[in-house]
mmCIF file of C-alpha atoms in Angstrom:
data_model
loop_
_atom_site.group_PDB
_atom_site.id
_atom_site.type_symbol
_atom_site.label_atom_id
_atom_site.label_comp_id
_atom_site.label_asym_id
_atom_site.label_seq_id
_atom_site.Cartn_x
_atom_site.Cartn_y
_atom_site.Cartn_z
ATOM 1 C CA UNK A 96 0.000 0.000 0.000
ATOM 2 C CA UNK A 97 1.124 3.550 0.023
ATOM 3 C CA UNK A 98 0.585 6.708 -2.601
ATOM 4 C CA UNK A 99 3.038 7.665 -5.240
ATOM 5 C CA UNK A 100 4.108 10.745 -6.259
ATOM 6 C CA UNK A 101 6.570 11.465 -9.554
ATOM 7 C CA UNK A 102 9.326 13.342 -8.720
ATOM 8 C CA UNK A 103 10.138 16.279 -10.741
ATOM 9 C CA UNK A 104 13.454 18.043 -10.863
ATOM 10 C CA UNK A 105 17.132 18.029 -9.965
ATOM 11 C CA UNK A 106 19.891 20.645 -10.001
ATOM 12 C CA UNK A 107 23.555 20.868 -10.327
ATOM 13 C CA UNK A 108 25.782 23.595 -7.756
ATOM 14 C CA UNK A 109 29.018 24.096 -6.750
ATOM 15 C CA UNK A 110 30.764 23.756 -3.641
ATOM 16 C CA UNK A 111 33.341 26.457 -5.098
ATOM 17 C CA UNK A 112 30.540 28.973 -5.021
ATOM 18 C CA UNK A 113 30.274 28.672 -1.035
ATOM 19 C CA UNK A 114 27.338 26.113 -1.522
ATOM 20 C CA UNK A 115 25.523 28.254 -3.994
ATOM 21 C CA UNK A 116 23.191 26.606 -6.624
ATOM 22 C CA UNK A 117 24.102 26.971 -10.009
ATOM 23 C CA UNK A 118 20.803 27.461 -12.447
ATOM 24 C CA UNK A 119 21.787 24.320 -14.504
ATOM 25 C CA UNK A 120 18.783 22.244 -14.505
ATOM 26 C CA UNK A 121 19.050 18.639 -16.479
ATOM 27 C CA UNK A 122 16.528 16.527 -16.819
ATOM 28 C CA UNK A 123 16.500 12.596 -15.308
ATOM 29 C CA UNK A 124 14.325 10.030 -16.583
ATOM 30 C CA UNK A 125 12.491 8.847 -13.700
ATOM 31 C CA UNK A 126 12.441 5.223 -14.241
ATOM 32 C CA UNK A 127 16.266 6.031 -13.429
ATOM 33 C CA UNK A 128 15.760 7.816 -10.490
ATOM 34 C CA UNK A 129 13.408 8.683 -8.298
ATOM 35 C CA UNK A 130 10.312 8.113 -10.273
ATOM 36 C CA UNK A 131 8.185 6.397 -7.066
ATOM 37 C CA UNK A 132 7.762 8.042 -3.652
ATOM 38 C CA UNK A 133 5.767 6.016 -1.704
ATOM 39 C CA UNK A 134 4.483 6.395 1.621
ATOM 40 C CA UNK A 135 2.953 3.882 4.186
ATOM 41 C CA UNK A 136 0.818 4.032 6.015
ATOM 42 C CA UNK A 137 -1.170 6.015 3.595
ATOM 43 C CA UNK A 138 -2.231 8.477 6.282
ATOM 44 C CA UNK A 139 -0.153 8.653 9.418
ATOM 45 C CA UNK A 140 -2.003 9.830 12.374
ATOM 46 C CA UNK A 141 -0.750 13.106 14.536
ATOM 47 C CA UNK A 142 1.970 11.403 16.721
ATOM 48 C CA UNK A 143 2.487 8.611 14.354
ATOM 49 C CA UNK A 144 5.006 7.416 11.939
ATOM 50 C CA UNK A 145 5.511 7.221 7.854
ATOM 51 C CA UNK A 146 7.850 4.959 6.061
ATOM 52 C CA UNK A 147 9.247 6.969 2.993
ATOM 53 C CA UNK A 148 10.505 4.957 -0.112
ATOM 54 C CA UNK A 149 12.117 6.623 -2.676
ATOM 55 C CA UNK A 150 12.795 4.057 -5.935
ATOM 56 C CA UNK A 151 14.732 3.749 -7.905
ATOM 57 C CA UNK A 152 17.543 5.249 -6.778
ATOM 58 C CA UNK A 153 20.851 3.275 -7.868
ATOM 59 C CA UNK A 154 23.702 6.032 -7.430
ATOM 60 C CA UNK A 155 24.995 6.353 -3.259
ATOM 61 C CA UNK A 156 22.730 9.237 -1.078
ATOM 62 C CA UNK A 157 25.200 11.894 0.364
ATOM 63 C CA UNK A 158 22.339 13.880 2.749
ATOM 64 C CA UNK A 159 18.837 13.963 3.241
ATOM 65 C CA UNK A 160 16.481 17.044 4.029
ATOM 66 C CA UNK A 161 12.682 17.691 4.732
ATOM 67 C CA UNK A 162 11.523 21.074 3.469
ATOM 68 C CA UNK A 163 8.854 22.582 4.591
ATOM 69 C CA UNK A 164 7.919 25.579 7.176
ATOM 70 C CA UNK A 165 4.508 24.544 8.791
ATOM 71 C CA UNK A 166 4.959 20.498 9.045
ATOM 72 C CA UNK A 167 5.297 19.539 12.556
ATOM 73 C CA UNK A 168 8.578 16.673 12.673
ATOM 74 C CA UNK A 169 11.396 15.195 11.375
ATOM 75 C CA UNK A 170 12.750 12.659 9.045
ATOM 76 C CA UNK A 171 15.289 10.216 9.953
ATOM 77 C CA UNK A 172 18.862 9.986 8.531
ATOM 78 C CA UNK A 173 18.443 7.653 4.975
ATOM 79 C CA UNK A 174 19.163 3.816 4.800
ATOM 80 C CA UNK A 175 19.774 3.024 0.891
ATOM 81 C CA UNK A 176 20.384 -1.051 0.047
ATOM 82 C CA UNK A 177 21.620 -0.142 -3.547
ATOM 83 C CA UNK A 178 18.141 0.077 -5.237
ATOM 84 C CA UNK A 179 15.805 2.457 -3.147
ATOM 85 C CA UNK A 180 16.495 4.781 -0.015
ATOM 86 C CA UNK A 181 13.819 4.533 2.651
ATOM 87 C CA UNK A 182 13.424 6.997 5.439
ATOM 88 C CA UNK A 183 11.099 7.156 8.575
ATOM 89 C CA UNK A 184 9.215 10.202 9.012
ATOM 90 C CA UNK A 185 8.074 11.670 12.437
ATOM 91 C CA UNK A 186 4.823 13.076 12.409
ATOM 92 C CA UNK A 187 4.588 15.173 15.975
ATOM 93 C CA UNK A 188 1.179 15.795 17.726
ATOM 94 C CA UNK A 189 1.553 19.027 16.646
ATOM 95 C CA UNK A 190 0.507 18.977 13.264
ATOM 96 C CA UNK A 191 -2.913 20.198 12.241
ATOM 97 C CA UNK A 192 -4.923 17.341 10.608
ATOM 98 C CA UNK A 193 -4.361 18.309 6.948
ATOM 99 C CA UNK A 194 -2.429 17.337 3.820
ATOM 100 C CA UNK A 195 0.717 18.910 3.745
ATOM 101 C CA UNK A 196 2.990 19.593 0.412
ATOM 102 C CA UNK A 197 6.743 18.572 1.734
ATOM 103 C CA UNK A 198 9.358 18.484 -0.268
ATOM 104 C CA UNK A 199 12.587 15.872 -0.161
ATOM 105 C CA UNK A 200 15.850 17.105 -1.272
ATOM 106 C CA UNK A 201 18.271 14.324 -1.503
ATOM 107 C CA UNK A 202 22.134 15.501 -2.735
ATOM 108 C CA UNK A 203 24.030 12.673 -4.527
ATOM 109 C CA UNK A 204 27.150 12.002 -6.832
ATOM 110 C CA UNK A 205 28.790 14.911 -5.002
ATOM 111 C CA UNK A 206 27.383 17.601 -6.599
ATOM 112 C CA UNK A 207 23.864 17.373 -7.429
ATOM 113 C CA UNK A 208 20.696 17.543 -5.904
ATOM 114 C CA UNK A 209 16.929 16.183 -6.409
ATOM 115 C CA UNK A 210 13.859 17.458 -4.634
ATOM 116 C CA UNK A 211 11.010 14.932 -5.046
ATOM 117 C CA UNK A 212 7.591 16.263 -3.729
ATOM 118 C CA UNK A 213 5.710 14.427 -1.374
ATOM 119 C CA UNK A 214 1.855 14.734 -0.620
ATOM 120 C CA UNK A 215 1.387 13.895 3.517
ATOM 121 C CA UNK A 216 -2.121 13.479 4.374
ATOM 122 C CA UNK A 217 -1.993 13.164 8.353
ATOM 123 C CA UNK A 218 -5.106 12.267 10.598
ATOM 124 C CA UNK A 219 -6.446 13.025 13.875
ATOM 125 C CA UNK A 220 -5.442 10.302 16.918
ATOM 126 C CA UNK A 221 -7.549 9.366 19.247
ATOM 127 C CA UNK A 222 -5.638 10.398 22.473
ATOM 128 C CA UNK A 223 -7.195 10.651 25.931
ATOM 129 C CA UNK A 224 -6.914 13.321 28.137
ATOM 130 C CA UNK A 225 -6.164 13.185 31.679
ATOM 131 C CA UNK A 226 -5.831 15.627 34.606
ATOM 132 C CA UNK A 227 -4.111 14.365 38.182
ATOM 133 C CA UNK A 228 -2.218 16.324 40.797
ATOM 134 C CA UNK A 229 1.155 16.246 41.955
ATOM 135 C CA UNK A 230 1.874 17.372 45.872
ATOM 136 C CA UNK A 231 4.427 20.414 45.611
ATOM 137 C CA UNK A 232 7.124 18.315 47.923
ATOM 138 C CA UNK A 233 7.812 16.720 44.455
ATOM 139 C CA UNK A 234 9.737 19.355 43.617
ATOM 140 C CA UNK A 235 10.571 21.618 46.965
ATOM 141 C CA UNK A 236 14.105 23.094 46.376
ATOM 142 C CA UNK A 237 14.460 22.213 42.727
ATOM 143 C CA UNK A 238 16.382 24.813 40.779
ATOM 144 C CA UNK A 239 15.030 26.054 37.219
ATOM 145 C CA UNK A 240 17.869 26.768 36.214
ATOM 146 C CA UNK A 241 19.376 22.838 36.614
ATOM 147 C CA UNK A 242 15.786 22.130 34.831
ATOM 148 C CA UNK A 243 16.540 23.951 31.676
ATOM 149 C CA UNK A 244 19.999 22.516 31.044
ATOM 150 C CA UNK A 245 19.234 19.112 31.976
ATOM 151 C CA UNK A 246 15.874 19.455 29.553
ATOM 152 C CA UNK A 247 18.728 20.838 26.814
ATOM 153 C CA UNK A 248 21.448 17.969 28.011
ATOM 154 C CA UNK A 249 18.520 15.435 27.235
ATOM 155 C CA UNK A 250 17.624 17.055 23.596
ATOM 156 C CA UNK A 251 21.219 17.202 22.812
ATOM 157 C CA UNK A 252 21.783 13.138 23.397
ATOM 158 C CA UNK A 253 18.738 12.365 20.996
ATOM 159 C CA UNK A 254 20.447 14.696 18.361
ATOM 160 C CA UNK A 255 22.682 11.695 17.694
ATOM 161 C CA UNK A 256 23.206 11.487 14.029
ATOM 162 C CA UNK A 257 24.709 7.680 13.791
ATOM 163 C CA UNK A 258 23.969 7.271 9.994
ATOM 164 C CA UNK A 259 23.849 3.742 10.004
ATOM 165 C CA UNK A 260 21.224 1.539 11.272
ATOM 166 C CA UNK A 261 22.332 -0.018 14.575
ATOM 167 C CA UNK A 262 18.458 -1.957 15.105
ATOM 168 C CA UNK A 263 18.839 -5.481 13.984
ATOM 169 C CA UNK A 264 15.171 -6.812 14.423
ATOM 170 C CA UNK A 265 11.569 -5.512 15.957
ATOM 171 C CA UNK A 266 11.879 -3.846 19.498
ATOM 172 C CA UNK A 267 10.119 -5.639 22.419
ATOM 173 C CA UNK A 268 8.669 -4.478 25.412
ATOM 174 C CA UNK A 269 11.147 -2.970 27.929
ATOM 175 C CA UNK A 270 9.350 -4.079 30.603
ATOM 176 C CA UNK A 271 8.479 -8.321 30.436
ATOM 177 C CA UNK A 272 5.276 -9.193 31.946
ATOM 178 C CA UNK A 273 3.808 -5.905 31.976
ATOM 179 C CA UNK A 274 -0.018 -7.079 31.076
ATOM 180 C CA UNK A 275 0.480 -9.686 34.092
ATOM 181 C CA UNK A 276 1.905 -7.425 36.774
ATOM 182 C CA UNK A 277 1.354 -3.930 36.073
ATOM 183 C CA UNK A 278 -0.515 -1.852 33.709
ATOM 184 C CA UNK A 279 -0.080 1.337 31.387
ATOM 185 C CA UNK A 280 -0.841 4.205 33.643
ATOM 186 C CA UNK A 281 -0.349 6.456 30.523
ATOM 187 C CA UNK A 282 -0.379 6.393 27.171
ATOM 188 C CA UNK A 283 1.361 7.989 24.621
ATOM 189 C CA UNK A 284 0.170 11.215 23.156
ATOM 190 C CA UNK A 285 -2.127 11.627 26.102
ATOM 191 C CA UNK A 286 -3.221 15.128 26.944
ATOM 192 C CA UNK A 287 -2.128 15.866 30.481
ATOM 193 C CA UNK A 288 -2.895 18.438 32.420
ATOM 194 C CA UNK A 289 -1.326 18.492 35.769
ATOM 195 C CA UNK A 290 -2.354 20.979 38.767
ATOM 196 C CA UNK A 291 -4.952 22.575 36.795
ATOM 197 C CA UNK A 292 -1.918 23.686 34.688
ATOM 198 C CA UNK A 293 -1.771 24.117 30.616
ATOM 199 C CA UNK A 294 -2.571 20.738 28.834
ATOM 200 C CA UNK A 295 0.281 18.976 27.896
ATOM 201 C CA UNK A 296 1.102 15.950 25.387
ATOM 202 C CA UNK A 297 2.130 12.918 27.057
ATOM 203 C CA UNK A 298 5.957 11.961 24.597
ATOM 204 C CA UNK A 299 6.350 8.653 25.825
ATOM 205 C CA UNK A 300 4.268 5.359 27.473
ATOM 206 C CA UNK A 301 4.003 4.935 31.144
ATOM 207 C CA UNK A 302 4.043 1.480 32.200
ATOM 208 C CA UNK A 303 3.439 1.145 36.429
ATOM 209 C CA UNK A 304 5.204 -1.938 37.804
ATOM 210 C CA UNK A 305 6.912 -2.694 41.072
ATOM 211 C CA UNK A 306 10.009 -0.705 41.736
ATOM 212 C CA UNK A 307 12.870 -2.778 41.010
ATOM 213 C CA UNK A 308 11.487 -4.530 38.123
ATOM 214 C CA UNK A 309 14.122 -5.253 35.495
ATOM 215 C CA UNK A 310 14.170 -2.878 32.461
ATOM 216 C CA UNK A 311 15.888 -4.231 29.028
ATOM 217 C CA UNK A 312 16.423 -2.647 25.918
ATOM 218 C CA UNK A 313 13.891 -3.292 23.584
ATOM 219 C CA UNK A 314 16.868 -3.304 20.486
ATOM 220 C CA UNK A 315 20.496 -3.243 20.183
ATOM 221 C CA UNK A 316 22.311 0.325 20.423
ATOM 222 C CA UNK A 317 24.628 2.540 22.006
ATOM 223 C CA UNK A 318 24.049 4.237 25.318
ATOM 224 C CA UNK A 319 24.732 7.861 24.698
ATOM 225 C CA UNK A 320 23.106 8.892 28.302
ATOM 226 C CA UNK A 321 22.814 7.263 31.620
ATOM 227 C CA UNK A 322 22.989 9.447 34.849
ATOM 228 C CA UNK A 323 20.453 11.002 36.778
ATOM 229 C CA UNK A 324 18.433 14.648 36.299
ATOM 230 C CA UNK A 325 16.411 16.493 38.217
ATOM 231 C CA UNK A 326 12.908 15.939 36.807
ATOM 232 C CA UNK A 327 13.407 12.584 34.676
ATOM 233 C CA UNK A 328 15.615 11.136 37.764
ATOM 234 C CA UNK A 329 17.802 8.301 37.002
ATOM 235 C CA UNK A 330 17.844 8.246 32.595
ATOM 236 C CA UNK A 331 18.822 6.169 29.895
ATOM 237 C CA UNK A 332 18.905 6.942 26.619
ATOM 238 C CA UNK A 333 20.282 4.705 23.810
ATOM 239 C CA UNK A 334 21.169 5.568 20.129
ATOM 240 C CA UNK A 335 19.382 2.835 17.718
ATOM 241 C CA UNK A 336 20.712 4.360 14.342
ATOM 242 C CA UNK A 337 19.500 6.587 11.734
ATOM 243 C CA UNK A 338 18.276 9.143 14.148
ATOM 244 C CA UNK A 339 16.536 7.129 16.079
ATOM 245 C CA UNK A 340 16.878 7.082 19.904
ATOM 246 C CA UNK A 341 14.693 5.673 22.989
ATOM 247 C CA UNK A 342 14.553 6.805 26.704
ATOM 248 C CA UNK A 343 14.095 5.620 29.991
ATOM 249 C CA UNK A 344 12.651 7.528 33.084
ATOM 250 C CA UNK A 345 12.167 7.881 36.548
ATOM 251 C CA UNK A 346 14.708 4.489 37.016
ATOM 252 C CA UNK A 347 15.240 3.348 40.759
ATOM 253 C CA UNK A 348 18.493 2.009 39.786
ATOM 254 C CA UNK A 349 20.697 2.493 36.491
ATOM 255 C CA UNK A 350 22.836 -0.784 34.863
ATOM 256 C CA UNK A 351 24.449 0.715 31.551
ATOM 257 C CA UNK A 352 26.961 3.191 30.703
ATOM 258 C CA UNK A 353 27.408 6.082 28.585
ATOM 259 C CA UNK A 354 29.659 4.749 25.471
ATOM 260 C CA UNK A 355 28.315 1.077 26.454
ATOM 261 C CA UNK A 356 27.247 -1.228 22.945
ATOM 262 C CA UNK A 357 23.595 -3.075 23.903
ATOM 263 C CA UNK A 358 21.920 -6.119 23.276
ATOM 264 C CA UNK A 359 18.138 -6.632 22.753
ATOM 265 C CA UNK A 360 16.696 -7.752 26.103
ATOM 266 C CA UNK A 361 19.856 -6.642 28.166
ATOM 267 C CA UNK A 362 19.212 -4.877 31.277
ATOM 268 C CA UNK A 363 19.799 -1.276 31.598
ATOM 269 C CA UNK A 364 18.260 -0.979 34.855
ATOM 270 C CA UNK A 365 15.247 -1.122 37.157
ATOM 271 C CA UNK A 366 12.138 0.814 37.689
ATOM 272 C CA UNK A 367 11.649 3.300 39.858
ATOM 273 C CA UNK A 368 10.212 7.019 40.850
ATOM 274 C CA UNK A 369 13.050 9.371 40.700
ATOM 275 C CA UNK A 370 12.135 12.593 39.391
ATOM 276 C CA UNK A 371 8.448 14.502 38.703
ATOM 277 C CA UNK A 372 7.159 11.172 39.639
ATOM 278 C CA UNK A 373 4.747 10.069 42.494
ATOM 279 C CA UNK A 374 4.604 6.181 41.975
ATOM 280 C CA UNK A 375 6.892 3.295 39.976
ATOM 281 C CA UNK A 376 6.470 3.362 36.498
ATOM 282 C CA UNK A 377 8.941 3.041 33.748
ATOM 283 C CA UNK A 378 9.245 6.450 31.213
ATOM 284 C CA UNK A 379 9.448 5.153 27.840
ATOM 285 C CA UNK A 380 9.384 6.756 24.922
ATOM 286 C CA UNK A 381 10.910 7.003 21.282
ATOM 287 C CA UNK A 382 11.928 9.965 18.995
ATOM 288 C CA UNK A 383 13.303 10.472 15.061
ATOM 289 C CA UNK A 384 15.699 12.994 15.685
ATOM 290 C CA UNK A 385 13.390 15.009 18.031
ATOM 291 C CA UNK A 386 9.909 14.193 17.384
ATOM 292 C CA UNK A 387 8.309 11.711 19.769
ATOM 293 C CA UNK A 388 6.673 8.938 17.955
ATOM 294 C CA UNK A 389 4.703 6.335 18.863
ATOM 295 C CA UNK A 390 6.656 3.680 20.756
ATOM 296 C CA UNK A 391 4.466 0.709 20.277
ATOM 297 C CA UNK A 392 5.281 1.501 16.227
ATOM 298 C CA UNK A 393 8.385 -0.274 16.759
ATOM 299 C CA UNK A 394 6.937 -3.890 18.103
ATOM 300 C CA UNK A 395 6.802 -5.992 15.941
ATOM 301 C CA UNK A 396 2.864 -6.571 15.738
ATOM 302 C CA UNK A 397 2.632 -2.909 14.965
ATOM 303 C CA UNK A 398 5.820 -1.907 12.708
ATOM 304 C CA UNK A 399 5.981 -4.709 10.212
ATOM 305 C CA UNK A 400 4.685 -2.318 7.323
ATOM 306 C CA UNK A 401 6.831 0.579 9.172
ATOM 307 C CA UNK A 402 10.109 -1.303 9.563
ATOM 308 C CA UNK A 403 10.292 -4.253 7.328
ATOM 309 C CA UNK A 404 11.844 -2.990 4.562
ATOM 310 C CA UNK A 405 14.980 -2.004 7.091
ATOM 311 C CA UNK A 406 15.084 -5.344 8.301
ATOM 312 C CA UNK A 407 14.514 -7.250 6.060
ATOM 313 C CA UNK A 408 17.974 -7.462 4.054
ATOM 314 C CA UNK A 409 19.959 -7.257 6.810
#
């Protein structure tokens, strides 16, 4: 499934010129290049994910851009087998239910460049709203100041740009047994509002479970974070590849290290309620450079369509 879109034009420039585009406009057949952009799902939902495959495409990507000014996310770094270059594209909660005109510029062969336009039709999610109260001794004595840079220290690791994809198969949970001995106390894309304050969307899934209950990686990676902050406590955040990193909140106890290579299933440490948090639950969410996507996208009862095509020729 997916729609298709022909793509249109490409350029020549010179890095001589300081980057500037030369006006020398050739034309490429596009059943050499580029002449299919399909996307799938048809019609992400706000907060969901898109699988972008550009075919055929036989000559090696050098970079990768989205352009547009009033689309809400990001598009992952590019993973081309030699045929076709597929991307992931964020679509943040933020986005108006509309169809949006995007444009891909791809730069290849060292000195060209192709934009291929690409139709995005996104839909509304069906996200529940909730409203709870947390007692101010949560966060007696805590310094804004420490809050901003730590919220800016925890954008910066997701802003990995590993170009290569590190995730070998489907994520699983990072919590076993959930369903049997806890529960999802939050879902993702939830609108919050806490103390009567403004609403806010929920960027992650919060699973409640015992404190101390292991917590794995759900895929292979790199740690690029693992220390604790003021309001997410004890963190985790690992690098999967392409732009694509997941976190891990409110831990009780922390069992990777920055720099440290992961397996699937290993344990990076336990679950707790350090932080803005007033029971045990596990934090967990998942971002494409830094929008927050759906985390459940990855399983592999939800992502085949998503994340097949990176898997598959591994």
């Amino acid at each position: 499934g997916g729609c298709i879109f022909p793509a249109f034009w490409t350029e020549e420039y010179s890095r001589e010129a300081g980057n500037e585009y030369v006006e020398n406009q050739e034309d490429i057949s596009p059943d050499v290049l580029g002449g299919n952009v399909v996307v799938s799902p048809q019609k992400p939902v706000k907060g969901g994910l898109a699988r972008v495959e550009i075919s055929p495409f036989p000559y090696p990507p050098l970079a990768l851009e989205l352009k547009n000014e009033d689309y809400n996310g990001s598009v992952s770094e590019f993973y081309w087998n030699g045929k076709e270059i597929n991307v992931l594209l964020g679509v943040s909660y933020h986005n108006e239910a509309a169809v949006y005109d995007l444009k891909l510029q791809i730069e290849f062969m060292g000195h060209r460049r192709m934009v291929l336009p690409l139709e995005l039709e996104v839909e509304e999610g069906n996200y529940p709203r909730q409203e709870f109260s947390v007692p101010p001794s949560v966060t007696a004595g805590w310094d804004a100041e420490r809050i901003k840079r730590e919220r800016e220290k925890l954008e910066e690791a997701r802003q990995v740009n590993t170009r290569e994809l590190i995730v070998e198969d489907y994520f699983i949970w990072p919590v076993e047994n959930w369903e049997e001995e806890g529960y999802i106390s939050s879902e993702y894309g939830a609108e919050r509002v806490i103390n009567h304050g403004e609403p806010r969307r929920h960027d992650g899934i919060d699973i409640a479970i015992e404190g101390g209950t292991p917590v794995v990686a759900p895929s292979c990676g790199k740690v690029v974070l693992a220390e604790e902050l003021l309001a997410p406590g004890k963190t985790v955040v690992i690098d999967h590849g392409l732009g694509i990193t997941s976190s891990y909140l409110h831990l009780s106890e922390i069992k990777a290290e920055a720099g440290e290579t992961i397996s699937q299933g290993e344990k990076i440490g336990e679950v707790g309620k350090t932080g803005f948090s007033t029971g045990n639950h596990l934090h967990w969410s998942v971002h494409v450079k830094d929008t927050p996507v759906n985390p459940e996208l990855f399983l592999e009862d939800r992502g085949e369509e998503i994340l097949g095509p990176f898997l598959g020729e591994r």
